[in-house]
Amino acid sequence: MTVDHAKPAAVGADRPAVKRAPAPKARRRSDRDGKWWTPWFFLAPALILFVYFKFIPMITAVTMSFQDVQPYLGNQWVGGENYSTVLGDEAFHSAIWHTVVIAVGQTVGSMVIGLALALLMEGQSKRLKFLRSAAFLPVVVPIAVVAELWRIMYHPTEDGMLNSILGMVGLGPSGFINDPDTSMISVIITGIWRGAPYDMMIFLAGLAGIDRGLYEAATVDGASRWRKILHVTLPGLRSVFSILFVLAAIRGLRVFTEVFLLTNGGPNGSTEVAMTLIYKLGLEQNRLGVGAAGAVLLFLATLVLTLFVQVLRRRRDA
Amino acid sequence: MTAANDSALGLDAVKSPGGRILKYAVYALLLIVFAGPLLALLVSAFSDVSDPTALSVIPSSPTLDNFGIAFDHGVGLYLLNSFLVVGFGLLLQVVISVLAGYALARKKFRFMTFVLVAILATLMLPEEILAIPLSLILSDLPVVHINLIGSLAGMIVPLGAWAFSILVMTEFMKDVPRELEEAARIDGAGDLRIFAQIILPMCKPALGVIGVFGFTMIWDQYLLPMLVSSDASTYTLPLALRTLRIDADVTPGVIMAASLLALLPSVAAFLFFQRSFVRGLASGALKG
């Protein structure tokens, strides 16, 4: 009687019926939740898309990683061969090493600078709000634009934009992304430029949650600025640190677009990361099985990292 | 006397002239580092920048030619593609998220925890890792056997499934008082009416959050369009920047002009909806 508005589109009506239909007398209470299929009706569009574009690809990735994938010829089961190829491959070793370096460099750099920015820009004045917005802009700039912009700024000749700034402080011209020695740090710096303001915003949200009374108490006790940071601020931000750490580490491990656009793994493979290598294997060389095995390993790494930090956090909170 | 001194560094309270100068010097430096490159982009887009060394924050020989050349190279089409993808993608994502959020927040049903955990788990599943199988699936959707490669639809439909939006809607809808819903039910309203006329209007702030986040996220998409597009006719603007760069008569000034067009919509969305954006950042981070 009351829930029939949802009836015309009887999606899910053919699902296996839940055992007991609500008894007429008990209805008034259970009515609140409508018919058993009402929630499924609301969930159906989401579930269909998640199955198609998240879960099936996930399962496909795992199956493919155990197969020699040959389009039109049929796939052959090869067991762990793809995994041993990946784990034994020199190129993969260095790609994983580069990925870790970029992930650590960007994570640490973004967090340190993000925290410094947050501490400097904490406050209520209009001026600070403007500054915060300006500093936050890199986060919303599309990554493809960031890469093109920095490519041009990194122009390796002496009169390139960043090199002319370096020249002003008396430092020699750098090859930046064109030099195997500096390509890595250049990619990391671009990542920090885009990542630090994001971390700053999260830190600011965390700082706002710290009890003002603690600062006052510390001031009364005659604590210096640094002691306040050490004993009030940093402990108060503990959960923010672990959240940011997970987010940034995942972001670092899956780094793709900026490397693809800035260096495409070069020069001389000095910035080849796991994802650019997987992309090349899978979509350029058609070694889909090996690419999938690499992707699954990368996923497991992110998963382990996430769980590790969660467990660490639980234990400390307890 | 310490009333204003309630931040960690207490910079609000710095009063000495030397301290003030130092403070503003630090702020200026920050502004240069984080906004400077974008200012260089803006200036170069409107200047006759013929080679990379001419990139600068100081305007020189102002011109609008860069935009003209960019449009000659198809930027108009790429911009249109981008708008189609973000328009339909966001619409799909918002509709799906509010529907799913309603079920997860207001209903109790079997397997609810399972569904919730499955959706949440996808937050830990970076799209990059799914790239290869996703491109295979898009070329032949299981069961229905449709090929989405080379069509804008292939970039749009997968955007509907984003756990972050569902999560924000679910959390927000949980806070709508039960009494409102029960009163409507007694008046004879069904689920669809309650959803559309009671719950949804109460969730406008959350709609702002998922709207602005979805917008910037979709506008920033690179890998998905790259996997799906088979030729330039379906390129989105971010994707086209790389091919523009390879073109010989495209100067850095032209690339900066195209880049400016590519970044304006998401920067504008951020500036207009800053409050929603910051709220979304906090809620996203606390649950991520």
Short mmCIF file of N, CA, C and O in Angstrom, two decimals, chain A residues 111-120 122 199 202-212 214-215 218 224-244 313 316-317, chain B residues 6-9:
data_model
loop_
_atom_site.label_atom_id
_atom_site.label_comp_id
_atom_site.label_asym_id
_atom_site.label_seq_id
_atom_site.Cartn_x
_atom_site.Cartn_y
_atom_site.Cartn_z
N MET A 111 54.88 15.43 2.77
CA MET A 111 54.42 15.51 4.15
C MET A 111 55.19 16.56 4.93
O MET A 111 54.60 17.35 5.66
N VAL A 112 56.51 16.59 4.76
CA VAL A 112 57.31 17.58 5.50
C VAL A 112 56.93 18.99 5.07
O VAL A 112 56.63 19.86 5.89
N ILE A 113 56.89 19.19 3.74
CA ILE A 113 56.57 20.53 3.25
C ILE A 113 55.10 20.87 3.53
O ILE A 113 54.77 22.00 3.90
N GLY A 114 54.24 19.87 3.39
CA GLY A 114 52.82 20.10 3.68
C GLY A 114 52.61 20.51 5.13
O GLY A 114 51.82 21.41 5.43
N LEU A 115 53.32 19.85 6.06
CA LEU A 115 53.19 20.20 7.47
C LEU A 115 53.73 21.61 7.72
O LEU A 115 53.09 22.41 8.42
N ALA A 116 54.88 21.91 7.11
CA ALA A 116 55.45 23.26 7.28
C ALA A 116 54.47 24.31 6.76
O ALA A 116 54.21 25.32 7.43
N LEU A 117 53.89 24.04 5.59
CA LEU A 117 52.92 24.98 5.02
C LEU A 117 51.74 25.16 5.96
O LEU A 117 51.27 26.27 6.20
N ALA A 118 51.25 24.04 6.49
CA ALA A 118 50.07 24.10 7.35
C ALA A 118 50.38 24.91 8.60
O ALA A 118 49.57 25.74 9.03
N LEU A 119 51.54 24.68 9.20
CA LEU A 119 51.90 25.41 10.42
C LEU A 119 52.02 26.91 10.12
O LEU A 119 51.57 27.74 10.89
N LEU A 120 52.62 27.22 8.95
CA LEU A 120 52.79 28.62 8.59
C LEU A 120 51.48 29.30 8.25
O LEU A 120 51.31 30.48 8.47
N GLU A 122 48.37 28.41 9.29
CA GLU A 122 47.25 28.18 10.19
C GLU A 122 46.78 29.53 10.71
O GLU A 122 47.59 30.33 11.15
N ASP A 199 48.53 17.73 1.12
CA ASP A 199 48.84 17.36 2.50
C ASP A 199 48.60 18.53 3.45
O ASP A 199 48.11 18.35 4.56
N ILE A 202 44.97 18.71 4.51
CA ILE A 202 44.61 17.68 5.49
C ILE A 202 45.21 18.03 6.85
O ILE A 202 44.56 17.89 7.89
N PHE A 203 46.46 18.49 6.85
CA PHE A 203 47.08 18.89 8.12
C PHE A 203 46.31 20.03 8.76
O PHE A 203 46.13 20.06 9.97
N LEU A 204 45.86 20.99 7.93
CA LEU A 204 45.10 22.12 8.48
C LEU A 204 43.82 21.63 9.14
O LEU A 204 43.45 22.09 10.22
N ALA A 205 43.16 20.65 8.49
CA ALA A 205 41.96 20.07 9.09
C ALA A 205 42.32 19.41 10.42
O ALA A 205 41.58 19.52 11.41
N GLY A 206 43.48 18.75 10.46
CA GLY A 206 43.91 18.10 11.69
C GLY A 206 44.26 19.12 12.77
O GLY A 206 43.91 18.95 13.94
N LEU A 207 44.93 20.19 12.36
CA LEU A 207 45.31 21.23 13.32
C LEU A 207 44.07 21.86 13.96
O LEU A 207 44.07 22.19 15.14
N ALA A 208 43.01 22.02 13.14
CA ALA A 208 41.80 22.63 13.66
C ALA A 208 41.17 21.76 14.74
O ALA A 208 40.41 22.25 15.58
N GLY A 209 41.50 20.47 14.72
CA GLY A 209 40.90 19.56 15.69
C GLY A 209 41.67 19.48 17.00
O GLY A 209 41.26 18.79 17.93
N ILE A 210 42.78 20.21 17.10
CA ILE A 210 43.56 20.15 18.35
C ILE A 210 42.98 21.13 19.36
O ILE A 210 42.69 22.28 19.03
N ASP A 211 42.81 20.64 20.56
CA ASP A 211 42.20 21.43 21.63
C ASP A 211 43.02 22.71 21.90
O ASP A 211 44.20 22.64 22.22
N ARG A 212 42.37 23.85 21.73
CA ARG A 212 43.04 25.13 21.95
C ARG A 212 43.57 25.26 23.38
O ARG A 212 44.59 25.90 23.64
N LEU A 214 45.03 23.21 25.16
CA LEU A 214 46.35 22.61 25.34
C LEU A 214 47.45 23.63 25.05
O LEU A 214 48.46 23.69 25.74
N TYR A 215 47.21 24.44 24.00
CA TYR A 215 48.19 25.47 23.69
C TYR A 215 48.27 26.49 24.82
O TYR A 215 49.35 26.91 25.23
N ALA A 218 50.07 25.12 27.68
CA ALA A 218 51.51 25.07 27.40
C ALA A 218 52.12 26.46 27.53
O ALA A 218 53.22 26.63 28.05
N SER A 224 58.16 26.87 25.02
CA SER A 224 58.56 27.62 23.83
C SER A 224 57.77 27.13 22.63
O SER A 224 57.07 26.12 22.70
N ARG A 225 57.89 27.89 21.53
CA ARG A 225 57.18 27.53 20.31
C ARG A 225 57.50 26.09 19.88
O ARG A 225 56.60 25.32 19.57
N TRP A 226 58.77 25.75 19.89
CA TRP A 226 59.16 24.42 19.41
C TRP A 226 58.68 23.33 20.35
O TRP A 226 58.28 22.25 19.91
N ARG A 227 58.69 23.62 21.65
CA ARG A 227 58.20 22.61 22.59
C ARG A 227 56.71 22.38 22.40
O ARG A 227 56.21 21.27 22.51
N LYS A 228 55.99 23.47 22.08
CA LYS A 228 54.55 23.33 21.84
C LYS A 228 54.30 22.42 20.63
O LYS A 228 53.44 21.55 20.66
N ILE A 229 55.08 22.64 19.59
CA ILE A 229 54.92 21.81 18.39
C ILE A 229 55.22 20.36 18.72
O ILE A 229 54.48 19.44 18.37
N LEU A 230 56.30 20.19 19.48
CA LEU A 230 56.77 18.84 19.78
C LEU A 230 55.79 18.09 20.69
O LEU A 230 55.53 16.91 20.50
N HIS A 231 55.23 18.79 21.66
CA HIS A 231 54.44 18.09 22.68
C HIS A 231 52.94 18.24 22.55
O HIS A 231 52.19 17.50 23.16
N VAL A 232 52.50 19.22 21.78
CA VAL A 232 51.05 19.38 21.60
C VAL A 232 50.65 19.07 20.16
O VAL A 232 49.81 18.21 19.89
N THR A 233 51.29 19.76 19.23
CA THR A 233 50.85 19.66 17.84
C THR A 233 51.10 18.28 17.24
O THR A 233 50.16 17.64 16.75
N LEU A 234 52.35 17.83 17.30
CA LEU A 234 52.66 16.56 16.64
C LEU A 234 51.86 15.39 17.21
O LEU A 234 51.29 14.61 16.44
N PRO A 235 51.76 15.23 18.53
CA PRO A 235 50.92 14.14 19.04
C PRO A 235 49.46 14.29 18.59
O PRO A 235 48.81 13.30 18.29
N GLY A 236 48.99 15.54 18.48
CA GLY A 236 47.60 15.76 18.08
C GLY A 236 47.36 15.40 16.63
O GLY A 236 46.23 15.15 16.21
N LEU A 237 48.43 15.37 15.85
CA LEU A 237 48.28 15.08 14.41
C LEU A 237 48.57 13.62 14.08
O LEU A 237 48.62 13.25 12.91
N ARG A 238 48.74 12.80 15.13
CA ARG A 238 49.21 11.44 14.87
C ARG A 238 48.36 10.68 13.85
O ARG A 238 48.87 10.10 12.90
N SER A 239 47.01 10.76 14.02
CA SER A 239 46.17 9.99 13.09
C SER A 239 46.24 10.58 11.69
O SER A 239 46.18 9.85 10.70
N VAL A 240 46.38 11.91 11.61
CA VAL A 240 46.50 12.53 10.29
C VAL A 240 47.75 12.02 9.58
O VAL A 240 47.72 11.73 8.39
N PHE A 241 48.83 11.88 10.35
CA PHE A 241 50.07 11.37 9.76
C PHE A 241 49.85 10.00 9.12
O PHE A 241 50.24 9.77 7.98
N SER A 242 49.20 9.11 9.85
CA SER A 242 49.09 7.76 9.31
C SER A 242 48.17 7.74 8.09
O SER A 242 48.43 7.03 7.13
N ILE A 243 47.09 8.55 8.13
CA ILE A 243 46.20 8.61 6.97
C ILE A 243 46.96 9.12 5.75
O ILE A 243 46.93 8.52 4.68
N LEU A 244 47.66 10.23 5.95
CA LEU A 244 48.39 10.82 4.84
C LEU A 244 49.46 9.88 4.32
O LEU A 244 49.71 9.80 3.13
N ARG A 313 48.27 1.52 13.55
CA ARG A 313 47.44 2.56 14.13
C ARG A 313 46.56 2.00 15.24
O ARG A 313 46.43 2.57 16.29
N ARG A 316 48.53 1.36 18.37
CA ARG A 316 48.92 2.55 19.10
C ARG A 316 47.71 3.20 19.79
O ARG A 316 47.82 3.72 20.88
N ASP A 317 46.57 3.12 19.11
CA ASP A 317 45.36 3.70 19.70
C ASP A 317 44.91 2.92 20.92
O ASP A 317 44.31 3.47 21.83
N ASP B 6 46.69 30.98 19.50
CA ASP B 6 46.17 29.64 19.70
C ASP B 6 46.55 28.69 18.57
O ASP B 6 45.99 27.64 18.41
N SER B 7 47.50 29.08 17.75
CA SER B 7 47.99 28.14 16.74
C SER B 7 49.36 27.65 17.17
O SER B 7 49.97 28.19 18.08
N ALA B 8 49.82 26.62 16.50
CA ALA B 8 51.07 25.98 16.92
C ALA B 8 52.23 26.95 16.92
O ALA B 8 53.01 27.02 17.86
N LEU B 9 52.35 27.70 15.82
CA LEU B 9 53.48 28.63 15.74
C LEU B 9 53.15 29.98 16.33
O LEU B 9 54.03 30.78 16.60
#
